Short mmCIF file of C-alpha atoms and ligand atoms in Angstrom, two decimals:
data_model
loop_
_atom_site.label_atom_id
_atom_site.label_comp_id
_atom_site.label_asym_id
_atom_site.label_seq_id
_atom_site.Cartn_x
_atom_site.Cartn_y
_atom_site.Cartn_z
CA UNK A 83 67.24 104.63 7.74
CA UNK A 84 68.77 104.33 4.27
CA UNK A 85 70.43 101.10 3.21
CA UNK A 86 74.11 100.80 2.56
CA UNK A 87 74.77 101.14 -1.58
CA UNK A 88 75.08 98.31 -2.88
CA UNK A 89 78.79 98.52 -1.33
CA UNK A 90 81.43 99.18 -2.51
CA UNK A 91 81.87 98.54 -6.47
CA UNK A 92 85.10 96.73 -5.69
CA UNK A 93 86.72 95.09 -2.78
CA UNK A 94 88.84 96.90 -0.16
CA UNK A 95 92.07 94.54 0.04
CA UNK A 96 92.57 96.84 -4.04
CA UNK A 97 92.49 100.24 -2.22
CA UNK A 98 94.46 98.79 0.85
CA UNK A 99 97.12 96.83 -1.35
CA UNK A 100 97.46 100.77 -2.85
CA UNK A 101 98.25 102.04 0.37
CA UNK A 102 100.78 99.38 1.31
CA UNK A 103 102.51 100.16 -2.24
CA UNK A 104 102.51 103.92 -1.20
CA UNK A 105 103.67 103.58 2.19
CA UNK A 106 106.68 101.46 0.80
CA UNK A 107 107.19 104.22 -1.45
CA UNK A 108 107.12 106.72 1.31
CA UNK A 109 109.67 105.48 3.46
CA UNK A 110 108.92 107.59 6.19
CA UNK A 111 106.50 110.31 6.65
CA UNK A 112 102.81 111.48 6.66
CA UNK A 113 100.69 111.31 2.76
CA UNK A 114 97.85 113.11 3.02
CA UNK A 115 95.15 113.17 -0.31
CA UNK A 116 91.86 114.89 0.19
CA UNK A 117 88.28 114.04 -2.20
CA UNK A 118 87.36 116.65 -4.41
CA UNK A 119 84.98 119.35 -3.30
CA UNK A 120 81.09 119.69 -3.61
CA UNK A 121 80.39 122.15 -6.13
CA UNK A 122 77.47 124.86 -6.59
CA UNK A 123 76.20 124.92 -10.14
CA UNK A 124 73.52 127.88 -9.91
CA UNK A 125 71.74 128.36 -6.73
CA UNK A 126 70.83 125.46 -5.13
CA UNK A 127 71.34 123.44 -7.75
CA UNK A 128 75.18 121.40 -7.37
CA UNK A 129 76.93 119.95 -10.20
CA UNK A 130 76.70 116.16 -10.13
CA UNK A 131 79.34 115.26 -7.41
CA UNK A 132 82.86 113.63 -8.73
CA UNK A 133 85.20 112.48 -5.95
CA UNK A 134 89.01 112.78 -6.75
CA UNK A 135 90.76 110.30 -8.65
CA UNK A 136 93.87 110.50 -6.11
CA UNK A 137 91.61 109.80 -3.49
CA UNK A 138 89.57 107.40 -5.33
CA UNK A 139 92.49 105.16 -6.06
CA UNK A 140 93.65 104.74 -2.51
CA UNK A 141 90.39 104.28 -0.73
CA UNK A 142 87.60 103.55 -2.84
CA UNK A 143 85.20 106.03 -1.76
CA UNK A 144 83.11 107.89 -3.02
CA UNK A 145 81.37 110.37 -0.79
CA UNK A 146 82.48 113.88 -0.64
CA UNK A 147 84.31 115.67 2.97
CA UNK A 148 86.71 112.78 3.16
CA UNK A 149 90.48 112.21 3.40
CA UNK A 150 93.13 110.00 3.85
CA UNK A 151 95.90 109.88 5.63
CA UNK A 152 98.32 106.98 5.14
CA UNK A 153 101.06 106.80 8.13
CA UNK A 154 104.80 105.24 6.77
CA UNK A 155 107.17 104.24 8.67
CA UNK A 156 107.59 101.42 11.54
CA UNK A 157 104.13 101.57 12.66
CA UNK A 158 102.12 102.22 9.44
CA UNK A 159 98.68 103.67 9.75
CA UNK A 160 96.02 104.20 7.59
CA UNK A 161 93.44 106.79 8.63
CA UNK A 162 89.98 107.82 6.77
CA UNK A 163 88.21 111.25 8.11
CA UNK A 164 84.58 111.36 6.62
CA UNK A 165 80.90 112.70 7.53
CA UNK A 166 79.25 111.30 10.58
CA UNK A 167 76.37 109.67 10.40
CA UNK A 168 73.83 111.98 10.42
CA UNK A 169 70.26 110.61 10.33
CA UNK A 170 68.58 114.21 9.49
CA UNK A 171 71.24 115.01 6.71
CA UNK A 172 70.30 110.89 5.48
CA UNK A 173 67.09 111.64 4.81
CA UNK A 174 67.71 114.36 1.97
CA UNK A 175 70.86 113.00 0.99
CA UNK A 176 70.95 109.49 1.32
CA UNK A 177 73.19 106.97 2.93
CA UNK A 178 76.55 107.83 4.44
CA UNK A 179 79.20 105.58 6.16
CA UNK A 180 80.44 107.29 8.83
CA UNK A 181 83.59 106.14 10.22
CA UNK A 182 82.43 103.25 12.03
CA UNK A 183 81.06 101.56 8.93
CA UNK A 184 83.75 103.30 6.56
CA UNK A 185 86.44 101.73 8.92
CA UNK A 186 85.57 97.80 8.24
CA UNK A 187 83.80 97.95 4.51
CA UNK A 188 86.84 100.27 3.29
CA UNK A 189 89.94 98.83 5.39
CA UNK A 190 91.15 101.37 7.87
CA UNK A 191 92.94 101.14 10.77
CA UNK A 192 91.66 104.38 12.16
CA UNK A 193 88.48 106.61 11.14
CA UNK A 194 87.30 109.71 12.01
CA UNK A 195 84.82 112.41 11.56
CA UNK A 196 85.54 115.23 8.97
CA UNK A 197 85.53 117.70 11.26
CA UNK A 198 88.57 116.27 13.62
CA UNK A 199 90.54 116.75 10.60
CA UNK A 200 92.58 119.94 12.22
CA UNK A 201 92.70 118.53 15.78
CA UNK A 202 94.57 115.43 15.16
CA UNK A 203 96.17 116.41 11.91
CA UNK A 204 98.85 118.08 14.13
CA UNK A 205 99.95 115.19 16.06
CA UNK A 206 100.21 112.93 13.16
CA UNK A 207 102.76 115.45 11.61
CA UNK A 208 104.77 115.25 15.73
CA UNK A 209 108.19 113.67 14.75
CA UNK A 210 107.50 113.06 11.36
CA UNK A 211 110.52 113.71 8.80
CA UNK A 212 108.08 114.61 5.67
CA UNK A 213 104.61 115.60 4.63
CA UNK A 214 103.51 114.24 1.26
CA UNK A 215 100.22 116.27 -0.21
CA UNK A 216 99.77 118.16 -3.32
CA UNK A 217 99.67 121.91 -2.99
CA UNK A 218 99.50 124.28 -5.70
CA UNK A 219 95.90 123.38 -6.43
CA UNK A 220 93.10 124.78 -4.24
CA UNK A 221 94.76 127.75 -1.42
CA UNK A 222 92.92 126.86 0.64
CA UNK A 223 93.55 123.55 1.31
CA UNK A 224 97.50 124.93 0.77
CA UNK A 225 96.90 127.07 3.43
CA UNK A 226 95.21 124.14 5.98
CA UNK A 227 98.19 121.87 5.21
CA UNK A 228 100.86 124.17 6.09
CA UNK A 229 98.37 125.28 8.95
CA UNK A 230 99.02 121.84 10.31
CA UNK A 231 102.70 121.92 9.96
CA UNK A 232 103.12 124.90 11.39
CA UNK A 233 100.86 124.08 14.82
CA UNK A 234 103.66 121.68 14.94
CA UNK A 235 106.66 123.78 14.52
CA UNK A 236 104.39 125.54 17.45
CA UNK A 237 105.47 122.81 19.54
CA UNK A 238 109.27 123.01 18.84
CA UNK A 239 109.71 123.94 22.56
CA UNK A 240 108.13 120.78 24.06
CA UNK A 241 110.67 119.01 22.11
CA UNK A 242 108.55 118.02 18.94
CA UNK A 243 110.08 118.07 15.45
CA UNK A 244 108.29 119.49 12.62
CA UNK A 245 108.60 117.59 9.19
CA UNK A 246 111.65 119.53 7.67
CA UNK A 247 110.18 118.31 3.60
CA UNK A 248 107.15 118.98 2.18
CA UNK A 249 106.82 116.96 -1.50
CA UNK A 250 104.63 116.76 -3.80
CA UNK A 251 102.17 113.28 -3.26
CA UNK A 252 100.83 113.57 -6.92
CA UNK A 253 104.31 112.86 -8.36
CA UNK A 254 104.67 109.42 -6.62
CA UNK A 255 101.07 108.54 -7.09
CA UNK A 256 101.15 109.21 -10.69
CA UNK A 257 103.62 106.61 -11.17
CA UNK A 258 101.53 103.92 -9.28
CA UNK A 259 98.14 105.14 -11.15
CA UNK A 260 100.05 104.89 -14.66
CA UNK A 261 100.41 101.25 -14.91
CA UNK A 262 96.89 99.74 -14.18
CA UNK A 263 96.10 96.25 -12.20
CA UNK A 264 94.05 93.22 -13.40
CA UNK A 265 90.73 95.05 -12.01
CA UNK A 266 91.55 98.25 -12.98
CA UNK A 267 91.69 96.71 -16.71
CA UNK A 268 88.84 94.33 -16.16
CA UNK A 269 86.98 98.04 -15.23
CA UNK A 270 88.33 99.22 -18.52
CA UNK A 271 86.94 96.25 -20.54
CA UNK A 272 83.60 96.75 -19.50
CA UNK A 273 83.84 100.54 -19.68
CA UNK A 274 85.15 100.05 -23.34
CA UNK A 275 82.23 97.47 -23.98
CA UNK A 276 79.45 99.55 -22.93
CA UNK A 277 80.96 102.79 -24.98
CA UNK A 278 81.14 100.78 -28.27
CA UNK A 279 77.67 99.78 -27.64
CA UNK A 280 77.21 103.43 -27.56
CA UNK A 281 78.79 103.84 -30.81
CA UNK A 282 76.82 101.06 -32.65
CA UNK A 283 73.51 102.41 -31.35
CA UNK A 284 74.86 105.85 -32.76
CA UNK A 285 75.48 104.50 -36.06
CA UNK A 286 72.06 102.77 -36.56
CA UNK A 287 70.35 106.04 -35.15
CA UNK A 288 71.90 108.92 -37.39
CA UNK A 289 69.66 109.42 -40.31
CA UNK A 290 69.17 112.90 -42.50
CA UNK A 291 67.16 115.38 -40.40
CA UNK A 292 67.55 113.91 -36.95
CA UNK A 293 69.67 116.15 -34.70
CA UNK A 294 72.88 115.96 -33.39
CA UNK A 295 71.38 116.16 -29.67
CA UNK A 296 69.12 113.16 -30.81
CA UNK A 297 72.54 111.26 -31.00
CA UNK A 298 73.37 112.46 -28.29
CA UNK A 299 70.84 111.47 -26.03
CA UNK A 300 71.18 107.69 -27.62
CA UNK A 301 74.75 107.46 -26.15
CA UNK A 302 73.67 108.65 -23.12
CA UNK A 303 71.13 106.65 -23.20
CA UNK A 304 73.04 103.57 -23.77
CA UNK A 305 75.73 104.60 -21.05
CA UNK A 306 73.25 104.88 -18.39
CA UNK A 307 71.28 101.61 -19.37
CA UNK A 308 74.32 99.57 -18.46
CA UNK A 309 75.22 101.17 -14.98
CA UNK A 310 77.74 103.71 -16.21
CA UNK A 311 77.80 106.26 -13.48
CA UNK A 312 77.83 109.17 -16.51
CA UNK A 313 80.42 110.19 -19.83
CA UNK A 314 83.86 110.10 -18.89
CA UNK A 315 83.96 114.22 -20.80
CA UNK A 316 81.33 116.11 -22.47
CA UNK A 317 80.29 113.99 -25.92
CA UNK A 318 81.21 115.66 -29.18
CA UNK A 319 78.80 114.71 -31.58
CA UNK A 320 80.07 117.10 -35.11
CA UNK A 321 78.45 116.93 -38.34
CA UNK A 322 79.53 118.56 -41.29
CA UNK A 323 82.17 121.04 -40.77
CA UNK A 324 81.55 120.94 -37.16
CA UNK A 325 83.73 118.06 -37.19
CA UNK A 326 86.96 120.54 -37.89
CA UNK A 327 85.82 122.42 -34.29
CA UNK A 328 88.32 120.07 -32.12
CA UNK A 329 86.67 120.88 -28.88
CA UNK A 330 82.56 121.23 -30.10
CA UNK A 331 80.26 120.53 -27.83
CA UNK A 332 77.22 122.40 -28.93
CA UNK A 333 75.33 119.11 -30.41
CA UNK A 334 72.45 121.58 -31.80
CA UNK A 335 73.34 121.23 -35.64
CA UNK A 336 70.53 119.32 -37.90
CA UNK A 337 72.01 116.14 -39.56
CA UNK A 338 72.29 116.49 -43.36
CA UNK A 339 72.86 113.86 -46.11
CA UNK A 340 76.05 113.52 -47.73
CA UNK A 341 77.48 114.95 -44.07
CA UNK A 342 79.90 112.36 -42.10
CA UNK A 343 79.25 112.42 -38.15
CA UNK A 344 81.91 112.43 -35.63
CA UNK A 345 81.20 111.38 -32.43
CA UNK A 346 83.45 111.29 -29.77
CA UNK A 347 81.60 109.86 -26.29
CA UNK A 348 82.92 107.50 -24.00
CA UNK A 349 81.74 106.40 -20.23
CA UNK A 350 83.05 106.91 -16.86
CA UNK A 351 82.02 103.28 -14.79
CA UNK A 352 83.19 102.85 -11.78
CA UNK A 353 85.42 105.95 -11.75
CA UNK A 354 87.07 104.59 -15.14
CA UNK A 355 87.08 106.30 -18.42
CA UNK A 356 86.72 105.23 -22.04
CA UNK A 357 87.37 107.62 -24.82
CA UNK A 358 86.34 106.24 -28.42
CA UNK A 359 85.75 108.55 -31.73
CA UNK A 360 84.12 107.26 -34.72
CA UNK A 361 83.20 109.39 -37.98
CA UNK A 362 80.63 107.76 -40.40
CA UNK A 363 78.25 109.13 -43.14
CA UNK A 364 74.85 110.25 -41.93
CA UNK A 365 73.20 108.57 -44.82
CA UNK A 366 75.55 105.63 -44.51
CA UNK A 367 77.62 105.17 -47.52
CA UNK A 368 80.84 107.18 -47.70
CA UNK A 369 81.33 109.49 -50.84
CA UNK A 370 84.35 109.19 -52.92
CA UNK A 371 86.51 111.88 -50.86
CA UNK A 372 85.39 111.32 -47.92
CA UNK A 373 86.28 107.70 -48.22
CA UNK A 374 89.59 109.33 -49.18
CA UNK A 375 90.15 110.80 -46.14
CA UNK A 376 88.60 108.40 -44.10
CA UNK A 377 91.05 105.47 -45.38
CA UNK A 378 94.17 107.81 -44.73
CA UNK A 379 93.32 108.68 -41.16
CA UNK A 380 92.04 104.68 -40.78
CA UNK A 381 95.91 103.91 -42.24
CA UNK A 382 97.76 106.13 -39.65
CA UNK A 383 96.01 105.06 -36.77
CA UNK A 384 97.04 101.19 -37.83
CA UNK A 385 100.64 102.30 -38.34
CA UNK A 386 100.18 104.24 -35.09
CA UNK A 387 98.33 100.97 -33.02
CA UNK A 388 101.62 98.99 -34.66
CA UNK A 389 103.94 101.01 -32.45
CA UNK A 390 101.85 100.09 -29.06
CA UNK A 391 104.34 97.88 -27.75
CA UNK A 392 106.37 97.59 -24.44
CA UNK A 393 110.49 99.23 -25.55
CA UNK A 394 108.73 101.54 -27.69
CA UNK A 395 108.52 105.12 -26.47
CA UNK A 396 105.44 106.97 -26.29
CA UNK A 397 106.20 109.63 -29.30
CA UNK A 398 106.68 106.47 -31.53
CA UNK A 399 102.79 106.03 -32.61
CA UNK A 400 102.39 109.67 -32.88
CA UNK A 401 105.58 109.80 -35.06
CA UNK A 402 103.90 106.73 -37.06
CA UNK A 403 100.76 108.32 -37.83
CA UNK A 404 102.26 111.75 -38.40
CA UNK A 405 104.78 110.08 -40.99
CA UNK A 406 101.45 108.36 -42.46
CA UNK A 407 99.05 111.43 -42.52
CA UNK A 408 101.91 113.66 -44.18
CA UNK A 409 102.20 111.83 -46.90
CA UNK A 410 98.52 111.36 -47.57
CA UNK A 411 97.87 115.14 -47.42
CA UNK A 412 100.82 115.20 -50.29
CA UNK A 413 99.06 112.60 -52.31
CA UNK A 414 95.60 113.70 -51.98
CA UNK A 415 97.23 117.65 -52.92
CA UNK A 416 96.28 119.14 -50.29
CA UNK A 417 99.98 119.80 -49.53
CA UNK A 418 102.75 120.35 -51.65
CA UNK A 419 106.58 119.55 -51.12
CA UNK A 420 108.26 116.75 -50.18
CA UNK A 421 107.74 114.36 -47.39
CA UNK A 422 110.65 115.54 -45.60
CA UNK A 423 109.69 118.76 -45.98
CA UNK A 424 105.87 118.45 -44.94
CA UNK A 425 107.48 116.86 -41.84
CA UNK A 426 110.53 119.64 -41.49
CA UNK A 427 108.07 122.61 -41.52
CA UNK A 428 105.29 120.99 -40.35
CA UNK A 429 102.94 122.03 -42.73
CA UNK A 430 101.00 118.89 -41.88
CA UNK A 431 99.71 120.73 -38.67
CA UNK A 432 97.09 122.78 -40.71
CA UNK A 433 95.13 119.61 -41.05
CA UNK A 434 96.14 117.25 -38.35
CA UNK A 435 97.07 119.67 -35.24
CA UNK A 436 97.40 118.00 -32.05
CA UNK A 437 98.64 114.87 -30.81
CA UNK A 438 97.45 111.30 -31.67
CA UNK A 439 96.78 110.06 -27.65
CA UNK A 440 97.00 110.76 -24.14
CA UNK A 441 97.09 108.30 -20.96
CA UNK A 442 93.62 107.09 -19.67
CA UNK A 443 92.53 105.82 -16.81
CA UNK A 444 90.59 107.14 -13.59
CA UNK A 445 90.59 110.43 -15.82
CA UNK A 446 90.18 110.71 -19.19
CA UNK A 447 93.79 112.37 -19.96
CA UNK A 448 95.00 110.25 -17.12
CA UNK A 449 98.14 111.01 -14.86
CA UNK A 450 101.50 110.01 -15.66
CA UNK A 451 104.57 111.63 -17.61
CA UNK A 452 105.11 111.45 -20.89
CA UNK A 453 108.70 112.45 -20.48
CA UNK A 454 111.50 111.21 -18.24
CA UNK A 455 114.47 113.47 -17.60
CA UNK A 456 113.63 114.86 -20.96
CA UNK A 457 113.49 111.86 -22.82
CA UNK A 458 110.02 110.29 -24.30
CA UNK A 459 109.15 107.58 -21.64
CA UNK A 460 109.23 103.75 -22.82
CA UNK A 461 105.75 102.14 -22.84
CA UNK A 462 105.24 99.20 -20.40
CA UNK A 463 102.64 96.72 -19.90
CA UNK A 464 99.34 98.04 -18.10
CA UNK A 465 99.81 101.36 -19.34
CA UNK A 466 96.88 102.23 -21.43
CA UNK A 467 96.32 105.14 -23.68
CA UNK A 468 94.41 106.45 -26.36
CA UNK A 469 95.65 106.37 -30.12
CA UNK A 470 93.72 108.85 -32.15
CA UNK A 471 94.84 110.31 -35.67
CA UNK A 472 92.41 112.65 -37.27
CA UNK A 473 92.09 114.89 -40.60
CA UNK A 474 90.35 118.24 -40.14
CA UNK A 475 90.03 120.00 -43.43
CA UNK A 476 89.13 123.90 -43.19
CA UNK A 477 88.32 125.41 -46.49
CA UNK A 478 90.68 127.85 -47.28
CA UNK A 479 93.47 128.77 -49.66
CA UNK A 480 94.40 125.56 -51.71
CA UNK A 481 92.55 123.44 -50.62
CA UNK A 482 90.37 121.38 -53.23
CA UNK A 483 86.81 121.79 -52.64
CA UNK A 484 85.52 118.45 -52.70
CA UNK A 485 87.30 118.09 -49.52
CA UNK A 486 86.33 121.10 -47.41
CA UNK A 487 84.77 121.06 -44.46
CA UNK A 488 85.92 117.00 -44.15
CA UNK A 489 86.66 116.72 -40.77
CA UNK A 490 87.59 112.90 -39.60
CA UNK A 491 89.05 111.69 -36.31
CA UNK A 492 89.25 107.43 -35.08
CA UNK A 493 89.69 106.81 -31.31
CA UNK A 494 90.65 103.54 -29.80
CA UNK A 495 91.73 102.67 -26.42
CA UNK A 496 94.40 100.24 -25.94
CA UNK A 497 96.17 98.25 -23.06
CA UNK A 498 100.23 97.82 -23.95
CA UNK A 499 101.17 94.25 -23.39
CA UNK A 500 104.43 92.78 -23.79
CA UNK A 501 104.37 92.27 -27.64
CA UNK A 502 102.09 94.62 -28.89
CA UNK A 503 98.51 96.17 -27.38
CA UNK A 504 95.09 95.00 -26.44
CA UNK A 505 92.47 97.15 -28.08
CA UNK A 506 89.36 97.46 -25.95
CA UNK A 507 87.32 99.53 -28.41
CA UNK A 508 87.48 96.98 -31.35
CA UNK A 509 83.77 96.46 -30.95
CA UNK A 510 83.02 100.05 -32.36
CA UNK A 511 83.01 98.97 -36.49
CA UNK A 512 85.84 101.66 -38.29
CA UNK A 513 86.38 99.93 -42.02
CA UNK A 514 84.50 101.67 -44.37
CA UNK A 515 83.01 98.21 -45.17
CA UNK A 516 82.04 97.03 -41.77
CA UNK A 517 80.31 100.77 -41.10
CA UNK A 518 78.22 100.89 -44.70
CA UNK A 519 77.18 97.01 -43.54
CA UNK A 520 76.01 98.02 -39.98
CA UNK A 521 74.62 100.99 -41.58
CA UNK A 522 73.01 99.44 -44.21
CA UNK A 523 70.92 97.23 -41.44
CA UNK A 524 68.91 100.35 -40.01
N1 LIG B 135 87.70 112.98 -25.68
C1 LIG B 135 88.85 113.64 -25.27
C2 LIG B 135 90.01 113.25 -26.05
O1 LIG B 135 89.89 112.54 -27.01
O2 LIG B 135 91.11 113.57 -25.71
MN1 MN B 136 91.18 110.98 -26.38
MN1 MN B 137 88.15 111.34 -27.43
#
């Protein structure tokens, strides 16, 4: 028999305080929010299994074939349907609840196996005003939900009602994910912690000839070490003028002196992401446009970090570092005009292009709006997001030489608090003094 994990990573009363919240939020009705699928890489072989983040934040578990059910209304219900125990299955795949254990260690009321899913699915919809599950995302599951609503519309005859509104359960669970508890962000601290480790250990291993893979396999390295479950995305690790690819992922490029390095790599623990980017000189002192650039980017993401507060909305560190940026590309020449008029046309976009951060959480661009009823959405304490200028210099018409092919981006991760932001990534050095000093060390 295999042993239990090491149970849960955090204690059920979380995931069942969730489900309270929701079924407040409901009202009335049925909320129904699936795991995410196995899936088949090649063959036999599967990709390593990620449950859903929906999911995860309501119930804490992580095995695949599960869902939840959460019951509003005056006799509120939750219900768990997961694998059986299986003792044949345990011995190639390892441990699995089953509902009688998943029932105490994760705080149901009622558990099932996977497969009664579309037997009693039906009677929990009997009488119920409204359905609350995403659809829209996999047709098939689409296709079971409304299967279940209409076995009870079946029933209309007997004198059942059907639910007369389905809505969407990723819209009000968005909401609750977007503002994170106490161990959410104690989660996030250690995430952040053991990615800036990552980043240090990066720094002291890039040297002239080494590979971008070799840097590579240090972060993962260091991820791993300290029970990170795997990278929150795919690590970019960019020398050289791969640093102006936003999106590279390759990591086959040989490092070269006189390159910078820009790695962005963060962890996934415990179902929470960290997303930190650091650029630094392969050979570890920063040449004279380089440092240049570096500075700018390092300014805008301070006059961006500045605007982290609770009242502010969230286009006011983006504005910040654009407003920054702008005027460095004007002052280094490698825009002309104005600064009203690099802002006006937007000629600043040919060298900083996208935005300067994104929500994170259980995913790495986590859920929540960024706009309310058209208007930018005021930042409140617990929200956390990413602030992350960058420069990415393509050599092309205009543009001075010595800075082609400079490509620099600087990723924090911050927590907004009532008068200003926590930083969780402040570990990862990003002056140009504090880098050249660790550097100097290897
Ligand atoms: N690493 C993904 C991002 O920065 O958005
Ligand atoms: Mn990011
Ligand atoms: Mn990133």
């Amino acid at each position: 028999m295999n042993p239990a994990p090491s149970a849960p990573s955090a204690p059920s009363a979380r995931y069942a305080r969730r489900r309270a919240q929701l079924a407040q939020r409901i009202g009335k009705g049925v909320a129904i929010v699936p795991t995410a699928p196995e899936r088949t890489r090649n063959r036999d072989a599967h990709y390593p299994y990620r449950y859903d983040s929906y999911f995860y934040h309501l119930t804490g578990f992580t095995e695949p074939e599960a869902v939840m059910v959460v019951v509003a209304g005056e006799n509120p219900r939750n219900l768990l349907f997961c694998r059986e125990k299986n003792a044949e299955r345990e011995i190639w795949d390892g441990f699995r609840y089953g509902p009688v254990a998943a029932k105490d260690t994760f705080a149901f009321d009622e558990t099932y196996t996977f497969d009664q899913l579309d037997k009693v699915m039906p009677d929990l919809l009997a009488d119920q005003p409204a359905v609350y599950a995403h659809l829209g995302g996999d047709s098939a599951w689409d296709a079971r939900v409304l299967g279940w609503v209409n076995a009870v519309r079946e029933r209309a005859r007997t004198g059942v009602a059907a639910p007369r509104d389905i809505a969407d359960i990723h819209t009000l669970l968005d909401d609750m994910r977007l503002i994170k508890d106490a161990d959410e962000l104690n989660t996030m601290r250690r995430a952040a912690e053991i990615s800036t480790g990552a980043h240090v250990r990066a720094m002291c291993a890039a040297r002239a000839g080494g590979t971008e893979y070799q840097i590579e396999a240090e972060l993962l390295h260091e991820f791993r070490r300290h029970g990170a479950q795997s990278p929150a995305y795919t690590s970019i690790v960019a020398s050289g003028a791969n640093a102006c690819v936003l999106h590279y992922v390759a990591n086959d490029a040989t490092l070269q002196d006189g390159d910078l390095l820009l790695i962005d790599a963060g962890c996934e623990l415990d179902g929470y992401a960290s997303d930190i980017t650091r650029t630094f000189p392969v050979n570890g002192r920063f040449s004279g446009p380089q440092k240049a650039v570096y500075e700018l980017v390092l300014a805008a993401q301070a006059a961006a970090i500045a605007e982290v507060k609770a009242g502010n909305t969230w286009n006011a560190p983006h504005d910040a570092a654009v407003n920054v940026l702008a005027q460095g590309f004007i002052d280094l020449k490698l825009l002309t005009g104005s600064l009203a008029e690099v802002l006006e046309k937007e000629t600043y976009r040919q060298f900083y292009m996208h935005r300067t951060g994104h929500w994170l959480g259980l995913d790495v661009h986590d859920a929540g709006d960024y706009k309310r009823d058209g208007q930018w959405r005021a930042l409140q304490p617990g929200m956390v997001l990413t602030v992350e200028p960058g420069c990415y210099i393509r050599p092309g018409d205009g543009v001075p030489a010595a800075f082609a092919n400079i490509g620099v981006r600087i990723e924090d991760d911050v927590v907004v608090t009532e008068k200003g932001c926590e930083i969780l990534t402040s570990a990862a050095p990003k002056s140009v003094a504090d880098i050249e000093a660790l550097m100097a060390t290897r």
